[in-house]
Coordinates of C-alpha atoms in Angstrom, one line a residue:
M420 CA -120.5 26.2 73.4
S421 CA -120.0 26.3 69.8
L422 CA -116.4 26.4 67.6
D423 CA -117.5 30.5 67.4
S424 CA -118.3 31.4 71.7
T425 CA -115.0 29.0 72.3
T426 CA -112.7 30.5 69.6
K427 CA -114.0 34.0 69.2
T428 CA -114.6 36.2 72.1
E429 CA -114.3 38.9 73.9
F430 CA -112.5 37.3 76.9
P431 CA -108.5 39.2 77.3
I432 CA -105.0 37.6 76.7
P433 CA -104.0 36.3 80.3
A434 CA -100.8 37.8 80.7
G435 CA -97.3 36.3 80.6
V436 CA -98.5 33.8 77.2
F437 CA -98.7 34.3 73.9
A438 CA -101.4 34.1 71.8
Q439 CA -101.0 32.3 68.3
T440 CA -102.5 31.3 65.6
V441 CA -103.7 27.9 64.0
T442 CA -102.4 27.9 60.8
E443 CA -103.3 23.8 60.1
V444 CA -105.6 21.6 61.7
K445 CA -105.6 17.9 60.0
H446 CA -108.2 14.9 62.2
Y447 CA -106.3 11.3 62.1
T448 CA -109.1 9.5 63.1
D449 CA -112.5 9.5 65.6
R450 CA -109.9 9.9 68.9
L451 CA -106.6 12.0 66.8
F452 CA -105.6 15.4 65.3
K453 CA -103.1 17.8 65.0
F454 CA -102.2 21.0 64.5
R455 CA -100.1 23.8 63.4
I456 CA -99.5 27.9 64.9
T457 CA -97.9 30.6 64.7
R458 CA -94.3 30.9 66.7
P459 CA -93.2 33.4 68.7
A460 CA -90.3 35.3 67.5
S461 CA -89.0 34.9 70.6
F462 CA -89.8 31.4 72.1
R463 CA -87.2 28.9 72.5
F464 CA -87.1 25.0 73.3
R465 CA -84.9 21.7 73.2
S466 CA -86.9 19.5 71.1
G467 CA -88.9 16.4 73.2
E468 CA -89.5 19.8 75.7
F469 CA -93.1 20.1 76.2
V470 CA -95.3 23.6 77.0
M471 CA -98.8 24.3 78.4
I472 CA -101.3 25.2 75.9
G473 CA -105.5 27.1 76.2
L474 CA -107.7 28.3 74.3
P475 CA -109.2 32.2 74.8
N476 CA -112.8 31.0 75.8
A477 CA -112.5 32.1 79.8
E478 CA -111.4 34.5 82.2
K479 CA -109.5 32.2 83.8
P480 CA -108.4 29.7 81.1
V481 CA -107.5 25.8 81.4
Y482 CA -104.1 24.8 80.4
R483 CA -102.9 21.2 79.4
A484 CA -99.2 20.2 79.2
Y485 CA -98.1 19.6 75.6
S486 CA -95.5 18.0 74.3
I487 CA -94.1 19.9 71.3
A488 CA -93.8 17.4 68.3
S489 CA -91.9 20.1 65.8
P490 CA -88.1 20.1 66.4
S491 CA -86.3 22.7 67.6
W492 CA -85.4 24.4 64.9
D493 CA -89.2 24.9 63.1
E494 CA -90.6 28.2 62.6
E495 CA -94.3 27.0 63.3
I496 CA -94.9 24.6 66.3
E497 CA -96.7 21.6 66.1
F498 CA -99.0 18.8 68.0
Y499 CA -100.2 16.1 68.2
S500 CA -104.1 15.6 70.6
I501 CA -106.3 13.1 71.6
K502 CA -110.2 13.9 72.1
V503 CA -111.5 14.2 75.1
P504 CA -115.7 13.8 74.5
D505 CA -115.2 15.9 78.2
G506 CA -112.1 17.2 78.7
P507 CA -111.8 20.5 79.7
L508 CA -109.5 21.6 77.5
T509 CA -109.4 19.1 74.1
E510 CA -114.1 19.2 74.3
H511 CA -112.9 22.7 72.5
L512 CA -109.8 22.1 71.5
Q513 CA -110.8 19.4 69.0
R514 CA -112.5 21.8 66.8
I515 CA -110.2 24.8 66.3
R516 CA -109.9 25.6 62.6
E517 CA -107.2 27.2 60.4
G518 CA -107.3 30.9 61.7
D519 CA -108.0 30.6 66.0
T520 CA -106.3 31.4 68.8
I521 CA -104.4 29.4 71.2
L522 CA -103.2 30.4 74.3
M523 CA -98.8 29.0 75.0
R524 CA -97.4 29.3 78.0
K525 CA -93.6 30.6 77.9
K526 CA -91.5 28.2 79.5
P527 CA -91.3 25.1 77.7
T528 CA -89.8 21.9 79.8
G529 CA -89.4 18.4 79.7
T530 CA -87.5 15.6 80.3
L531 CA -87.4 13.4 77.0
V532 CA -84.7 15.5 75.9
N533 CA -81.5 14.3 74.6
D534 CA -79.3 16.6 77.2
A535 CA -80.5 14.2 80.0
L536 CA -79.0 10.9 78.6
L537 CA -75.6 9.3 79.3
P538 CA -73.7 9.3 75.4
G539 CA -74.9 5.6 73.6
K540 CA -74.8 3.6 70.7
R541 CA -78.5 2.9 70.4
L542 CA -81.9 5.1 71.5
W543 CA -84.8 3.2 72.5
M544 CA -87.9 5.9 71.9
F545 CA -91.4 4.2 73.7
S546 CA -94.9 5.5 72.9
T547 CA -98.1 5.0 72.9
G548 CA -100.8 6.8 72.1
T549 CA -99.8 10.3 72.0
G550 CA -96.8 9.9 73.5
I551 CA -95.4 10.3 70.2
A552 CA -95.6 13.7 70.4
P553 CA -91.7 14.4 71.9
F554 CA -90.4 12.0 70.1
A555 CA -91.7 13.5 66.5
S556 CA -89.6 16.5 67.8
L557 CA -86.6 14.2 68.8
I558 CA -86.5 12.6 65.5
R559 CA -86.8 15.7 63.3
D560 CA -84.0 17.3 64.8
P561 CA -79.9 17.1 64.0
E562 CA -78.7 17.0 67.2
T563 CA -80.4 13.4 68.5
Y564 CA -79.1 10.9 65.0
E565 CA -75.4 12.8 66.1
K566 CA -75.5 11.7 69.8
F567 CA -77.0 8.2 68.6
D568 CA -75.7 5.6 66.1
E569 CA -79.5 4.1 65.9
I570 CA -83.5 5.5 66.5
I571 CA -85.4 2.9 67.3
L572 CA -89.2 4.5 67.8
T573 CA -92.1 1.9 69.4
H574 CA -95.6 3.1 69.0
T575 CA -98.1 0.5 70.2
C576 CA -102.3 1.6 69.8
R577 CA -104.7 0.4 70.1
E578 CA -106.1 0.0 65.8
N579 CA -104.5 0.9 62.9
G580 CA -105.6 4.0 61.9
E581 CA -103.8 5.5 65.4
L582 CA -101.0 4.9 63.6
D583 CA -101.4 7.5 60.6
Y584 CA -99.2 9.7 62.1
G585 CA -96.4 8.6 63.1
K586 CA -96.2 6.8 59.5
E587 CA -97.0 9.1 58.1
L588 CA -93.9 11.9 59.5
V589 CA -91.4 9.1 59.5
A590 CA -92.1 8.8 56.0
A591 CA -91.6 11.9 55.1
L592 CA -88.3 11.6 57.5
K593 CA -86.4 9.9 55.4
S594 CA -87.0 12.7 51.8
D595 CA -86.0 15.5 55.1
P596 CA -83.6 18.0 53.8
L597 CA -82.1 18.7 56.8
V598 CA -81.8 14.7 58.7
G599 CA -83.3 13.3 55.3
E600 CA -79.5 11.5 55.6
M601 CA -78.9 11.2 58.5
A602 CA -83.1 8.8 59.0
Q603 CA -81.9 5.9 57.8
N604 CA -80.3 5.6 60.5
L605 CA -84.7 5.6 61.8
R606 CA -86.2 1.9 62.6
H607 CA -90.1 2.2 63.2
Y608 CA -91.5 -0.3 65.0
C609 CA -95.5 0.2 65.5
T610 CA -97.6 -3.0 67.6
L611 CA -100.8 -2.9 67.9
T612 CA -103.3 -4.5 71.0
R613 CA -106.6 -4.5 69.7
E614 CA -106.5 -5.7 65.7
D615 CA -104.5 -7.9 64.0
Y616 CA -101.5 -6.5 62.9
P617 CA -98.2 -7.6 62.0
F618 CA -96.8 -7.3 65.2
K619 CA -99.5 -7.1 67.8
G620 CA -99.1 -6.6 71.9
R621 CA -97.9 -4.6 74.4
I622 CA -93.9 -2.8 73.8
T623 CA -93.6 -3.9 77.1
D624 CA -94.3 -8.1 76.7
L625 CA -93.1 -7.8 73.8
M626 CA -89.7 -7.0 74.9
A627 CA -90.0 -9.3 77.7
S628 CA -91.3 -12.2 75.0
G629 CA -87.8 -11.4 73.6
K630 CA -89.9 -10.8 70.5
V631 CA -89.2 -6.9 69.8
F632 CA -85.0 -8.1 69.3
D633 CA -86.5 -10.8 67.2
D634 CA -88.0 -8.7 64.7
L635 CA -85.4 -5.6 64.2
D636 CA -82.2 -8.6 64.9
L637 CA -80.8 -5.9 67.7
P638 CA -79.2 -7.6 70.6
L639 CA -81.4 -7.8 74.2
I640 CA -80.8 -3.7 76.2
S641 CA -77.2 -3.0 77.4
P642 CA -76.7 0.0 79.6
E643 CA -73.5 -0.4 78.1
T644 CA -74.8 0.4 74.6
D645 CA -79.1 1.5 75.2
R646 CA -80.3 4.6 76.1
G647 CA -84.0 5.0 76.3
M648 CA -86.9 7.9 76.1
I649 CA -90.5 6.3 77.5
C650 CA -93.9 8.5 77.2
G651 CA -97.4 7.1 77.0
S652 CA -99.7 5.8 80.3
M653 CA -99.2 5.8 83.5
A654 CA -99.7 1.5 83.6
M655 CA -96.9 2.0 80.1
L656 CA -94.8 3.8 82.5
Q657 CA -94.7 2.0 84.7
D658 CA -94.2 -0.9 82.8
T659 CA -91.5 -0.1 80.4
K660 CA -90.1 1.9 83.4
A661 CA -89.6 -1.2 85.0
A662 CA -88.6 -3.3 82.4
L663 CA -85.6 -1.9 81.4
E664 CA -84.2 -0.9 85.4
G665 CA -84.9 -5.5 84.3
F666 CA -81.5 -4.5 81.6
G667 CA -79.8 -2.7 84.7
L668 CA -81.1 0.8 82.7
E669 CA -81.2 3.3 85.3
E670 CA -83.3 6.4 84.9
G671 CA -82.1 10.3 85.0
A672 CA -82.9 14.1 84.6
N673 CA -82.2 16.7 83.4
N674 CA -79.6 17.6 86.5
K675 CA -78.9 14.3 86.1
P676 CA -78.0 12.0 83.2
A677 CA -78.3 8.4 83.5
T678 CA -79.4 5.8 81.0
F679 CA -82.7 6.4 80.7
V680 CA -85.5 9.0 80.9
V681 CA -89.6 9.2 81.8
E682 CA -92.2 11.4 81.0
R683 CA -94.6 12.2 83.5
A684 CA -96.1 15.3 83.1
F685 CA -99.1 14.0 81.0
V686 CA -100.4 11.3 83.3
D687 CA -103.0 12.4 86.1

């Protein structure tokens, strides 16, 4: 399907969704891109939540869960996406341009929110690939820094270029007028699995060996002081969950806050 037939069709906008306009598109690699859309005046969400989005290219559009990468106060909504050649949605989504229309369902949800964690000193955000998106929202929200003294954002990817979105975000954050001063307490720990890099390997392996704690000059994770959030592939979720439980942390939820939370909405 061409770009024109994807985005400029005669299909009616379904009931119960917002039809929003693309304001920016930026491609990072042949597999990753971000885009921003206008924000409905009535749309409210908590930083870290996700929403279902689609395209107006069929009578019954395909929707997929996407973390909102922008913070709850932002005037626009940002998403960070992978490109899947034969993906029912991303095959077409990766071709969007400024001015195109995105469909967004009206109800956000998710477990990667500050309210789902008990108070603590240090917050670990564990991400792989586009799993950094909900954390892109949270590290731009003042509430995150008000609740924790120190934030460690870990991001594991295969290749160097896949780290650019997170690096760009963190670099800009340090001079942000709203959270710039607080973001001095944010630490960004990147690792690669397929290319040479100062820090190499899966984050769970680096936790098991203790290298991540040595690299950051931090004590081992403890349920008394540390909290965790996890977003990534199914294998990464399972391994990181097991690692945190090994340190004595317990999984929580919106209705039962605890010491770590996992987002499973993006796993098939």
